[in-house]
CSV table of C-alpha atoms in Angstrom, one decimal:
chain,number,residue,atom,x,y,z
A,1,UNK,CA,15.3,25.1,24.0
A,2,UNK,CA,13.4,22.8,26.4
A,3,UNK,CA,15.4,21.2,29.0
A,4,UNK,CA,17.1,18.1,28.1
A,5,UNK,CA,20.3,16.0,28.6
A,6,UNK,CA,23.8,16.4,27.1
A,7,UNK,CA,23.2,14.8,23.7
A,8,UNK,CA,26.9,14.7,22.9
A,9,UNK,CA,27.7,12.8,26.1
A,10,UNK,CA,28.0,9.0,26.2
A,11,UNK,CA,26.0,9.4,29.6
A,12,UNK,CA,22.9,11.0,27.7
A,13,UNK,CA,20.4,9.2,25.5
A,14,UNK,CA,20.9,9.9,21.8
A,15,UNK,CA,18.5,8.6,19.1
A,16,UNK,CA,20.2,5.8,17.3
A,17,UNK,CA,18.5,7.0,14.1
A,18,UNK,CA,20.7,10.1,14.1
A,19,UNK,CA,23.8,8.7,16.0
A,20,UNK,CA,23.9,5.0,14.4
A,21,UNK,CA,21.9,4.8,11.1
A,22,UNK,CA,20.6,7.9,9.1
A,23,UNK,CA,22.8,9.8,6.6
A,24,UNK,CA,24.6,12.9,7.5
A,25,UNK,CA,22.5,14.9,4.9
A,26,UNK,CA,19.1,13.7,6.1
A,27,UNK,CA,20.1,14.4,9.7
A,28,UNK,CA,21.1,17.9,8.7
A,29,UNK,CA,17.8,18.7,7.2
A,30,UNK,CA,16.2,18.0,10.6
A,31,UNK,CA,19.0,19.7,12.5
A,32,UNK,CA,18.3,22.9,14.8
A,33,UNK,CA,20.8,24.9,12.6
A,34,UNK,CA,18.8,24.1,9.4
A,35,UNK,CA,15.5,24.8,11.1
A,36,UNK,CA,16.5,28.1,12.7
A,37,UNK,CA,18.5,29.3,9.7
A,38,UNK,CA,15.3,28.7,7.8
A,39,UNK,CA,13.1,30.7,10.3
A,40,UNK,CA,15.6,33.4,9.7
A,41,UNK,CA,15.3,33.1,5.9
A,42,UNK,CA,11.5,33.2,6.2
A,43,UNK,CA,11.7,36.5,8.2
A,44,UNK,CA,13.8,38.0,5.5
A,45,UNK,CA,11.6,37.0,2.7
A,46,UNK,CA,8.7,38.5,4.5
A,47,UNK,CA,10.5,41.8,5.2
A,48,UNK,CA,11.8,41.9,1.5
A,49,UNK,CA,8.1,41.4,0.4
A,50,UNK,CA,6.7,43.9,2.7
A,51,UNK,CA,9.3,46.5,1.7
A,52,UNK,CA,8.6,45.9,-2.1
A,53,UNK,CA,4.8,46.4,-1.2
A,54,UNK,CA,5.4,49.7,0.4
A,55,UNK,CA,6.0,49.3,4.1
A,56,UNK,CA,8.6,51.4,5.7
A,57,UNK,CA,11.6,48.9,5.6
A,58,UNK,CA,14.9,50.1,4.6
A,59,UNK,CA,17.5,48.6,2.6
A,60,UNK,CA,19.9,48.9,5.6
A,61,UNK,CA,17.5,46.7,7.7
A,62,UNK,CA,17.2,44.1,4.8
A,63,UNK,CA,21.0,44.0,4.5
A,64,UNK,CA,21.7,43.5,8.3
A,65,UNK,CA,19.1,40.5,8.2
A,66,UNK,CA,20.9,39.1,5.1
A,67,UNK,CA,24.3,39.3,6.9
A,68,UNK,CA,23.2,37.6,9.9
A,69,UNK,CA,21.2,34.6,8.6
A,70,UNK,CA,23.9,32.2,9.8
A,71,UNK,CA,25.0,34.2,12.7
A,72,UNK,CA,23.1,32.2,15.2
A,73,UNK,CA,23.6,32.1,19.1
A,74,UNK,CA,22.2,28.9,20.2
A,75,UNK,CA,23.1,29.6,23.7
A,76,UNK,CA,21.2,33.0,23.9
A,77,UNK,CA,18.3,31.3,22.2
A,78,UNK,CA,18.2,28.6,24.7
A,79,UNK,CA,18.3,31.4,27.6
A,80,UNK,CA,15.8,33.3,26.0
A,81,UNK,CA,13.2,30.3,25.6
A,82,UNK,CA,13.9,29.2,29.1
A,83,UNK,CA,12.8,32.9,30.1
A,84,UNK,CA,10.0,33.3,27.6
A,85,UNK,CA,8.7,30.0,27.5
A,86,UNK,CA,8.2,30.4,23.7
A,87,UNK,CA,10.5,29.3,20.9
A,88,UNK,CA,9.7,31.5,18.1
A,89,UNK,CA,9.9,34.7,20.4
A,90,UNK,CA,13.2,33.5,21.7
A,91,UNK,CA,14.7,33.4,18.2
A,92,UNK,CA,13.0,36.8,17.2
A,93,UNK,CA,14.8,38.3,20.2
A,94,UNK,CA,18.1,36.5,19.4
A,95,UNK,CA,17.9,37.5,15.6
A,96,UNK,CA,17.2,41.0,16.8
A,97,UNK,CA,20.2,41.1,19.0
A,98,UNK,CA,22.5,40.7,16.1
A,99,UNK,CA,20.3,42.9,13.7
A,100,UNK,CA,19.5,45.9,16.2
A,101,UNK,CA,18.5,48.2,13.2
A,102,UNK,CA,16.0,45.5,11.8
A,103,UNK,CA,14.8,44.3,15.2
A,104,UNK,CA,11.6,46.2,15.2
A,105,UNK,CA,10.5,44.8,11.7
A,106,UNK,CA,11.4,41.1,12.4
A,107,UNK,CA,8.3,39.0,12.4
A,108,UNK,CA,5.9,42.1,11.3
A,109,UNK,CA,2.5,41.0,11.2
A,110,UNK,CA,3.3,37.3,11.6
A,111,UNK,CA,2.3,34.6,13.9
A,112,UNK,CA,4.8,31.7,15.1
A,113,UNK,CA,3.3,29.4,12.4
A,114,UNK,CA,4.5,31.6,9.7
A,115,UNK,CA,8.0,30.5,10.5
A,116,UNK,CA,7.1,27.1,12.2
A,117,UNK,CA,4.7,25.6,9.6
A,118,UNK,CA,6.3,27.1,6.5
A,119,UNK,CA,9.7,25.8,7.6
A,120,UNK,CA,8.2,22.3,8.3
A,121,UNK,CA,7.0,22.2,4.7
A,122,UNK,CA,10.3,23.2,3.4
A,123,UNK,CA,11.9,20.4,5.5
A,124,UNK,CA,9.4,17.9,4.2
A,125,UNK,CA,10.0,19.0,0.6
A,126,UNK,CA,13.8,18.8,1.0
A,127,UNK,CA,13.6,15.3,2.9
A,128,UNK,CA,11.5,14.0,0.2
A,129,UNK,CA,14.0,15.3,-2.3
A,130,UNK,CA,16.7,13.4,-0.7
A,131,UNK,CA,14.6,10.1,-0.6
A,132,UNK,CA,13.6,9.9,-4.1
A,133,UNK,CA,17.0,9.3,-5.8
A,134,UNK,CA,17.9,6.9,-3.0
A,135,UNK,CA,14.6,5.0,-3.9
A,136,UNK,CA,15.4,5.3,-7.6
A,137,UNK,CA,18.7,4.1,-7.1
A,138,UNK,CA,17.7,0.9,-5.3
A,139,UNK,CA,15.1,0.2,-8.0
A,140,UNK,CA,17.9,0.6,-10.6
A,141,UNK,CA,20.0,-1.9,-8.8
A,142,UNK,CA,17.3,-4.5,-8.4
A,143,UNK,CA,16.5,-3.9,-12.3
A,144,UNK,CA,20.1,-4.9,-13.3
A,145,UNK,CA,19.7,-7.9,-10.9
A,146,UNK,CA,16.3,-9.0,-12.4
A,147,UNK,CA,17.5,-8.4,-15.9
A,148,UNK,CA,20.6,-10.6,-15.5
A,149,UNK,CA,18.5,-13.5,-14.0
A,150,UNK,CA,15.4,-13.1,-15.9
A,151,UNK,CA,15.5,-16.7,-17.3
A,152,UNK,CA,16.9,-18.4,-14.1
A,153,UNK,CA,14.4,-21.0,-13.0
A,154,UNK,CA,13.5,-21.3,-9.4
A,155,UNK,CA,11.0,-22.9,-7.3
A,156,UNK,CA,7.9,-20.7,-6.6
A,157,UNK,CA,6.2,-20.7,-3.3
A,158,UNK,CA,2.4,-20.1,-2.4
A,159,UNK,CA,1.7,-20.2,1.3
A,160,UNK,CA,5.6,-21.0,1.6
A,161,UNK,CA,4.8,-24.3,0.1
A,162,UNK,CA,6.4,-25.5,-3.2
A,163,UNK,CA,4.4,-24.2,-6.3
A,164,UNK,CA,4.9,-23.8,-10.0
A,165,UNK,CA,8.5,-22.6,-11.1
A,166,UNK,CA,9.1,-19.0,-11.6
A,167,UNK,CA,12.4,-17.2,-12.2
A,168,UNK,CA,14.8,-15.5,-9.9
A,169,UNK,CA,14.5,-12.3,-12.1
A,170,UNK,CA,10.6,-12.5,-12.3
A,171,UNK,CA,10.6,-12.9,-8.3
A,172,UNK,CA,12.8,-9.8,-8.1
A,173,UNK,CA,10.2,-7.9,-10.3
A,174,UNK,CA,7.7,-8.5,-7.7
A,175,UNK,CA,9.8,-6.5,-5.3
A,176,UNK,CA,10.5,-3.8,-7.9
A,177,UNK,CA,6.8,-3.2,-8.8
A,178,UNK,CA,6.1,-2.4,-5.1
A,179,UNK,CA,9.0,0.1,-5.0
A,180,UNK,CA,8.0,1.7,-8.3
A,181,UNK,CA,4.4,2.4,-6.6
A,182,UNK,CA,6.4,3.9,-3.6
A,183,UNK,CA,8.5,6.0,-6.0
A,184,UNK,CA,5.4,7.4,-7.7
A,185,UNK,CA,3.6,8.1,-4.5
A,186,UNK,CA,6.8,9.8,-3.1
A,187,UNK,CA,6.9,12.1,-6.1
A,188,UNK,CA,3.1,12.8,-6.0
A,189,UNK,CA,3.0,13.8,-2.4
A,190,UNK,CA,6.3,15.9,-2.9
A,191,UNK,CA,4.7,17.8,-5.8
A,192,UNK,CA,1.4,18.0,-4.1
A,193,UNK,CA,3.0,20.0,-1.1
A,194,UNK,CA,1.7,23.5,-0.7
A,195,UNK,CA,3.0,26.5,1.2
A,196,UNK,CA,1.1,27.6,4.2
A,197,UNK,CA,2.1,31.2,3.3
A,198,UNK,CA,1.3,34.5,4.9
A,199,UNK,CA,-1.8,33.9,6.7
A,200,UNK,CA,-1.8,35.5,10.2
A,201,UNK,CA,-3.1,34.3,13.5
A,202,UNK,CA,-6.2,32.3,12.4
A,203,UNK,CA,-5.6,32.3,8.7
A,204,UNK,CA,-7.6,35.2,8.0
A,205,UNK,CA,-4.8,37.6,7.1
A,206,UNK,CA,-6.2,40.3,9.3
A,207,UNK,CA,-2.8,41.5,10.7
A,208,UNK,CA,-1.5,42.1,7.1
A,209,UNK,CA,-4.7,43.7,5.9
A,210,UNK,CA,-4.1,46.3,8.8
A,211,UNK,CA,-0.6,46.7,7.9
A,212,UNK,CA,-1.4,47.4,4.3
A,213,UNK,CA,-4.4,49.7,5.4
A,214,UNK,CA,-7.2,47.4,4.0
A,215,UNK,CA,-5.5,46.8,0.5
A,216,UNK,CA,-6.7,43.5,-0.2
A,217,UNK,CA,-4.5,43.1,-3.3
A,218,UNK,CA,-1.3,43.8,-1.4
A,219,UNK,CA,-2.0,41.1,1.0
A,220,UNK,CA,-2.6,38.7,-1.9
A,221,UNK,CA,0.6,39.7,-3.5
A,222,UNK,CA,2.6,39.5,-0.2
A,223,UNK,CA,1.2,35.7,0.2
A,224,UNK,CA,2.4,34.9,-3.4
A,225,UNK,CA,5.7,36.9,-3.2
A,226,UNK,CA,6.9,34.9,-0.1
A,227,UNK,CA,5.5,31.7,-1.6
A,228,UNK,CA,7.6,32.2,-4.8
A,229,UNK,CA,10.6,33.0,-2.8
A,230,UNK,CA,10.3,29.7,-0.9
A,231,UNK,CA,10.2,27.9,-4.3
A,232,UNK,CA,6.5,26.7,-4.0
A,233,UNK,CA,4.2,26.6,-6.9
A,234,UNK,CA,1.3,27.3,-4.7
A,235,UNK,CA,0.0,28.0,-1.3
A,236,UNK,CA,-3.1,27.0,0.7
A,237,UNK,CA,-6.0,29.4,0.3
A,238,UNK,CA,-7.6,28.2,3.4
A,239,UNK,CA,-5.7,27.7,6.9
A,240,UNK,CA,-6.4,28.1,10.4
A,241,UNK,CA,-3.3,28.9,12.3
A,242,UNK,CA,-1.5,25.9,10.9
A,243,UNK,CA,-1.7,24.3,7.6
A,244,UNK,CA,-3.9,21.2,7.8
A,245,UNK,CA,-2.4,18.3,9.6
A,246,UNK,CA,-3.7,16.0,7.0
A,247,UNK,CA,-0.5,16.9,4.9
A,248,UNK,CA,1.4,15.2,7.5
A,249,UNK,CA,-0.9,12.1,7.2
A,250,UNK,CA,-0.3,12.1,3.5
A,251,UNK,CA,3.5,12.3,3.8
A,252,UNK,CA,3.8,9.6,6.5
A,253,UNK,CA,1.1,7.2,4.8
A,254,UNK,CA,3.5,7.2,1.8
A,255,UNK,CA,6.4,6.6,3.9
A,256,UNK,CA,4.7,3.9,5.9
A,257,UNK,CA,3.7,2.1,2.7
A,258,UNK,CA,7.4,2.2,1.6
A,259,UNK,CA,8.2,0.6,5.0
A,260,UNK,CA,5.7,-2.3,4.1
A,261,UNK,CA,7.4,-2.8,0.6
A,262,UNK,CA,11.0,-2.9,2.2
A,263,UNK,CA,9.8,-5.3,5.0
A,264,UNK,CA,8.3,-7.7,2.5
A,265,UNK,CA,11.5,-7.6,0.1
A,266,UNK,CA,13.8,-8.2,3.2
A,267,UNK,CA,11.5,-10.9,4.7
A,268,UNK,CA,11.7,-12.7,1.4
A,269,UNK,CA,15.6,-12.4,1.3
A,270,UNK,CA,15.8,-13.8,4.9
A,271,UNK,CA,13.6,-16.7,3.9
A,272,UNK,CA,15.9,-17.2,0.8
A,273,UNK,CA,19.0,-17.1,3.0
A,274,UNK,CA,17.4,-19.8,5.2
A,275,UNK,CA,16.9,-21.9,1.9
A,276,UNK,CA,20.7,-21.0,1.0
A,277,UNK,CA,19.3,-19.9,-2.4
A,278,UNK,CA,20.3,-16.3,-2.0
A,279,UNK,CA,22.3,-14.0,0.6
A,280,UNK,CA,22.8,-10.5,1.2
A,281,UNK,CA,26.3,-9.2,0.9
A,282,UNK,CA,28.7,-10.6,3.6
A,283,UNK,CA,32.1,-8.8,4.4
A,284,UNK,CA,35.2,-11.0,4.7
A,285,UNK,CA,35.7,-9.8,8.4
A,286,UNK,CA,32.0,-9.9,9.3
A,287,UNK,CA,31.0,-12.0,12.3
A,288,UNK,CA,27.6,-13.6,12.0
A,289,UNK,CA,27.3,-14.8,15.5
A,290,UNK,CA,29.5,-14.4,18.7
A,291,UNK,CA,28.7,-18.2,19.5
A,292,UNK,CA,28.6,-19.9,16.2
A,293,UNK,CA,31.3,-19.0,13.9
A,294,UNK,CA,29.9,-20.6,10.8
A,295,UNK,CA,26.6,-18.3,10.7
A,296,UNK,CA,26.0,-15.8,8.0
A,297,UNK,CA,22.9,-14.1,9.5
A,298,UNK,CA,21.1,-11.7,7.2
A,299,UNK,CA,21.6,-8.7,9.5
A,300,UNK,CA,21.1,-6.0,7.0
A,301,UNK,CA,17.8,-7.2,6.0
A,302,UNK,CA,16.8,-7.8,9.6
A,303,UNK,CA,17.7,-4.2,10.2
A,304,UNK,CA,15.3,-3.1,7.4
A,305,UNK,CA,12.6,-5.2,8.8
A,306,UNK,CA,13.2,-3.9,12.3
A,307,UNK,CA,13.2,-0.2,11.3
A,308,UNK,CA,10.2,-0.8,8.6
A,309,UNK,CA,8.1,-1.9,11.5
A,310,UNK,CA,8.7,1.4,13.3
A,311,UNK,CA,8.2,3.3,10.2
A,312,UNK,CA,4.8,1.7,9.5
A,313,UNK,CA,3.6,2.5,13.0
A,314,UNK,CA,4.5,6.3,12.9
A,315,UNK,CA,1.6,7.0,10.6
A,316,UNK,CA,-0.6,6.5,13.6
A,317,UNK,CA,0.6,10.0,15.0
A,318,UNK,CA,-0.4,12.3,12.4
A,319,UNK,CA,-3.7,10.4,12.0
A,320,UNK,CA,-4.5,11.0,15.6
A,321,UNK,CA,-3.2,14.5,15.7
A,322,UNK,CA,-5.1,15.7,12.6
A,323,UNK,CA,-8.3,14.3,14.4
A,324,UNK,CA,-8.1,16.4,17.4
A,325,UNK,CA,-7.0,19.7,16.0
A,326,UNK,CA,-9.9,21.9,17.6
A,327,UNK,CA,-11.1,24.8,15.5
A,328,UNK,CA,-8.2,26.9,14.1
A,329,UNK,CA,-5.5,24.8,16.0
A,330,UNK,CA,-4.3,23.4,19.4
A,331,UNK,CA,-0.9,23.1,20.5
A,332,UNK,CA,-0.9,19.5,21.5
A,333,UNK,CA,0.4,18.7,17.9
A,334,UNK,CA,3.7,20.3,18.5
A,335,UNK,CA,5.6,18.0,20.6
A,336,UNK,CA,4.4,15.1,18.6
A,337,UNK,CA,5.3,16.5,15.3
A,338,UNK,CA,8.8,17.1,16.6
A,339,UNK,CA,9.3,13.6,17.0
A,340,UNK,CA,7.3,11.6,14.3
A,341,UNK,CA,8.1,13.6,11.2
A,342,UNK,CA,11.8,13.6,11.9
A,343,UNK,CA,12.0,9.9,12.8
A,344,UNK,CA,9.8,8.9,9.8
A,345,UNK,CA,12.3,10.4,7.5
A,346,UNK,CA,15.4,9.4,9.4
A,347,UNK,CA,14.1,5.8,9.5
A,348,UNK,CA,13.2,5.7,5.6
A,349,UNK,CA,16.5,7.2,4.9
A,350,UNK,CA,18.3,4.4,6.9
A,351,UNK,CA,16.2,1.7,5.3
A,352,UNK,CA,16.9,3.0,1.7
A,353,UNK,CA,20.7,3.3,2.5
A,354,UNK,CA,20.7,-0.3,3.7
A,355,UNK,CA,18.7,-1.7,1.0
A,356,UNK,CA,20.7,-0.1,-1.6
A,357,UNK,CA,23.8,-2.0,0.0
A,358,UNK,CA,21.7,-5.2,-0.2
A,359,UNK,CA,20.7,-4.8,-3.7
A,360,UNK,CA,24.1,-4.1,-4.9
A,361,UNK,CA,25.5,-7.3,-3.5
A,362,UNK,CA,22.9,-10.0,-3.7
A,363,UNK,CA,24.4,-13.4,-4.1
A,364,UNK,CA,22.6,-16.3,-5.7
A,365,UNK,CA,23.4,-20.0,-5.5
A,366,UNK,CA,22.2,-21.6,-8.7
A,367,UNK,CA,23.3,-25.2,-7.6
A,368,UNK,CA,21.1,-24.9,-4.4
A,369,UNK,CA,18.1,-23.7,-6.5
A,370,UNK,CA,18.7,-26.5,-9.2
A,371,UNK,CA,18.8,-29.1,-6.4
A,372,UNK,CA,15.6,-27.8,-4.8
A,373,UNK,CA,13.9,-27.9,-8.2
A,374,UNK,CA,15.0,-31.4,-8.8
A,375,UNK,CA,13.2,-32.3,-5.5
A,376,UNK,CA,9.9,-30.7,-6.4
A,377,UNK,CA,9.8,-30.8,-10.2
A,378,UNK,CA,9.0,-34.4,-10.6
A,379,UNK,CA,5.7,-34.0,-8.9
A,380,UNK,CA,4.8,-30.9,-10.8
A,381,UNK,CA,5.7,-32.6,-14.1
A,382,UNK,CA,3.2,-35.4,-13.7
A,383,UNK,CA,0.6,-33.7,-15.8
A,384,UNK,CA,3.0,-33.1,-18.5
A,385,UNK,CA,4.0,-36.9,-18.3
A,386,UNK,CA,0.4,-37.9,-18.5
A,387,UNK,CA,-0.3,-35.8,-21.4
A,388,UNK,CA,2.9,-37.1,-23.3
A,389,UNK,CA,1.6,-40.7,-22.6
A,390,UNK,CA,-2.0,-40.0,-23.9
A,391,UNK,CA,-0.2,-38.6,-27.1
A,392,UNK,CA,1.8,-41.9,-27.3
A,393,UNK,CA,-1.3,-43.9,-27.3
A,394,UNK,CA,-2.0,-44.4,-23.4
A,395,UNK,CA,-5.0,-44.1,-21.4
A,396,UNK,CA,-5.3,-40.9,-19.2
A,397,UNK,CA,-7.0,-42.9,-16.4
A,398,UNK,CA,-4.5,-45.6,-16.3
A,399,UNK,CA,-1.5,-43.4,-16.6
A,400,UNK,CA,-3.1,-41.0,-13.7
A,401,UNK,CA,-3.4,-44.2,-11.5
A,402,UNK,CA,0.1,-45.5,-12.2
A,403,UNK,CA,1.7,-41.9,-11.5
A,404,UNK,CA,-0.5,-41.6,-8.3
A,405,UNK,CA,1.0,-44.9,-6.8
A,406,UNK,CA,4.5,-44.1,-7.9
A,407,UNK,CA,4.2,-40.6,-6.6
A,408,UNK,CA,3.1,-41.7,-3.3
A,409,UNK,CA,6.0,-44.2,-2.9
A,410,UNK,CA,8.4,-41.3,-3.9
A,411,UNK,CA,6.9,-39.0,-1.4
A,412,UNK,CA,7.3,-41.6,1.4
A,413,UNK,CA,10.9,-41.8,0.7
A,414,UNK,CA,11.2,-38.1,1.0
A,415,UNK,CA,9.1,-37.8,4.0
A,416,UNK,CA,9.6,-41.0,6.1
A,417,UNK,CA,13.2,-41.8,5.0
A,418,UNK,CA,14.7,-38.5,4.4
A,419,UNK,CA,15.7,-39.6,0.9
A,420,UNK,CA,15.7,-37.8,-2.3
A,421,UNK,CA,12.7,-37.6,-4.7
A,422,UNK,CA,13.1,-40.7,-6.8
A,423,UNK,CA,9.8,-40.4,-8.8
A,424,UNK,CA,11.6,-40.2,-12.0
A,425,UNK,CA,13.8,-43.1,-11.6
A,426,UNK,CA,10.5,-45.1,-10.7
A,427,UNK,CA,9.0,-43.9,-13.9
A,428,UNK,CA,12.2,-44.8,-15.8
A,429,UNK,CA,12.1,-48.4,-14.3
A,430,UNK,CA,8.5,-48.9,-15.1
A,431,UNK,CA,7.8,-50.6,-18.7
A,432,UNK,CA,4.5,-48.8,-18.8
A,433,UNK,CA,6.3,-45.6,-19.4
A,434,UNK,CA,8.6,-46.9,-22.0
A,435,UNK,CA,7.1,-45.1,-24.9
A,436,UNK,CA,8.1,-41.8,-23.3
A,437,UNK,CA,11.3,-42.7,-21.6
A,438,UNK,CA,13.2,-40.8,-24.2
A,439,UNK,CA,11.2,-37.7,-23.7
A,440,UNK,CA,11.8,-37.4,-19.9
A,441,UNK,CA,14.8,-35.0,-20.1
A,442,UNK,CA,12.8,-32.6,-22.2
A,443,UNK,CA,9.6,-32.9,-20.1
A,444,UNK,CA,11.7,-32.1,-17.0
A,445,UNK,CA,13.5,-29.2,-18.3
A,446,UNK,CA,12.8,-26.5,-15.7
A,447,UNK,CA,12.9,-23.6,-18.5
A,448,UNK,CA,9.7,-25.3,-19.8
A,449,UNK,CA,7.8,-24.7,-16.5
A,450,UNK,CA,8.5,-21.0,-16.1
A,451,UNK,CA,6.0,-19.7,-18.5
A,452,UNK,CA,6.4,-16.3,-19.9
A,453,UNK,CA,8.5,-15.1,-16.8
A,454,UNK,CA,11.6,-14.0,-18.7
A,455,UNK,CA,9.3,-12.2,-21.4
A,456,UNK,CA,7.5,-10.5,-18.5
A,457,UNK,CA,10.7,-9.4,-16.8
A,458,UNK,CA,12.0,-7.7,-20.1
A,459,UNK,CA,8.5,-6.0,-20.7
A,460,UNK,CA,8.1,-4.8,-17.4
A,461,UNK,CA,11.6,-3.3,-17.4
A,462,UNK,CA,11.4,-1.7,-20.6
A,463,UNK,CA,7.7,-0.4,-20.3
A,464,UNK,CA,7.4,0.6,-16.6
A,465,UNK,CA,10.7,0.7,-14.8
A,466,UNK,CA,13.1,2.3,-17.0
A,467,UNK,CA,10.7,5.2,-18.1
A,468,UNK,CA,10.2,5.9,-14.4
A,469,UNK,CA,13.8,6.0,-13.5
A,470,UNK,CA,14.8,8.3,-16.5
A,471,UNK,CA,14.3,11.5,-14.5
A,472,UNK,CA,16.9,10.2,-12.0
A,473,UNK,CA,19.6,9.4,-14.5
A,474,UNK,CA,21.9,12.2,-13.5
A,475,UNK,CA,22.0,11.2,-9.9
A,476,UNK,CA,22.5,7.5,-10.7
A,477,UNK,CA,24.9,8.2,-13.6
A,478,UNK,CA,23.3,5.6,-15.9
A,479,UNK,CA,21.2,6.0,-19.0
A,480,UNK,CA,17.8,4.3,-19.5
């Protein structure tokens, strides 16, 4: 281990991602125990495959390695690394210490990246496997919310200015659609992962060709056997010393895109909380502000936005790392990757855990929404009123001028006097509009201004969302 502080001590810095936010299962995937145990598993798989293909490795050596996969002396490994200045060789020696009979064949023919890179790929795969059902669960919860409120009219906004009406469920589907794209991208990048495999120092497999005395077929078999044991469908044919660092770009790009989706969703929720139309869950004993007892701050959404910003920036690390990998590899990738890969997944994990909590407890205030609609709908209804007057025998131009004047008067009351929008009252009081006075309630029915929003919600959920979630039914304990 490199020198560092006592990470369990309150006097030493600890990453809040691990100590405060991320789930235990995600933290374990990126733990030293999981990493070094996987190194040992890879050495065992290599030895088993080499034995099967005829190298002089005994069953006793194989059994000794199997029996000590979890017997990791972390203190000895740290001392060995301090002495050797090489983490892989420190663990070769540490594993060999508890496997004296197998010590001579551990890491046979391999380079450090055999365990380092292959372990990273296993970790990436397993970390993605943790994120996928969590994201599916969030989508499922939001789908329930959207379905329940598919027909509830609400004021739409463009440029954060009042626009035509939509529905609460339709707006939620905007969020869901982005998350569905993220789910598809996460699944794609997970399924596209390839094993580095057994490639040797510069990717040419020269050391293994020598071990098998020039038998090209056995070298290919060795690569395939270890790839199969690791649970990958295929391995890279071409590598340098490492797998191409563009893989890291692909993975972190998808996570960064997820961060952008979550940031947009949680920003919308924060704005709606300000409008008092919707709130995230708020516990009975929760304190919104140390100074202002009445406050109900959207702290979960704020946390998601804060961490999403960090997640979005992390993709810059693998972009720059991949661009400067000279020839077959350079070690300036190592320290950077130790940080950015783990942080990206721990951050994404935290965001999804928090967003699930939000999505399961969103609170809607229909009366506030209705009041805001009443403030803006009269202006939006003017075209409908003009059309109704024309049908009743009026002149479009005359009606347009009448409504223009009354609208300006009503707007002045709202903006200059801070009063309510009284345009409809003015229309009701004007004899010119008497032919349609009886139609005003119908013309101002909010549901007549939401277009096909509710039908769009239903079709979207049935045709796009539920089929996408079907593979995750078991982890969500629901049926689509």
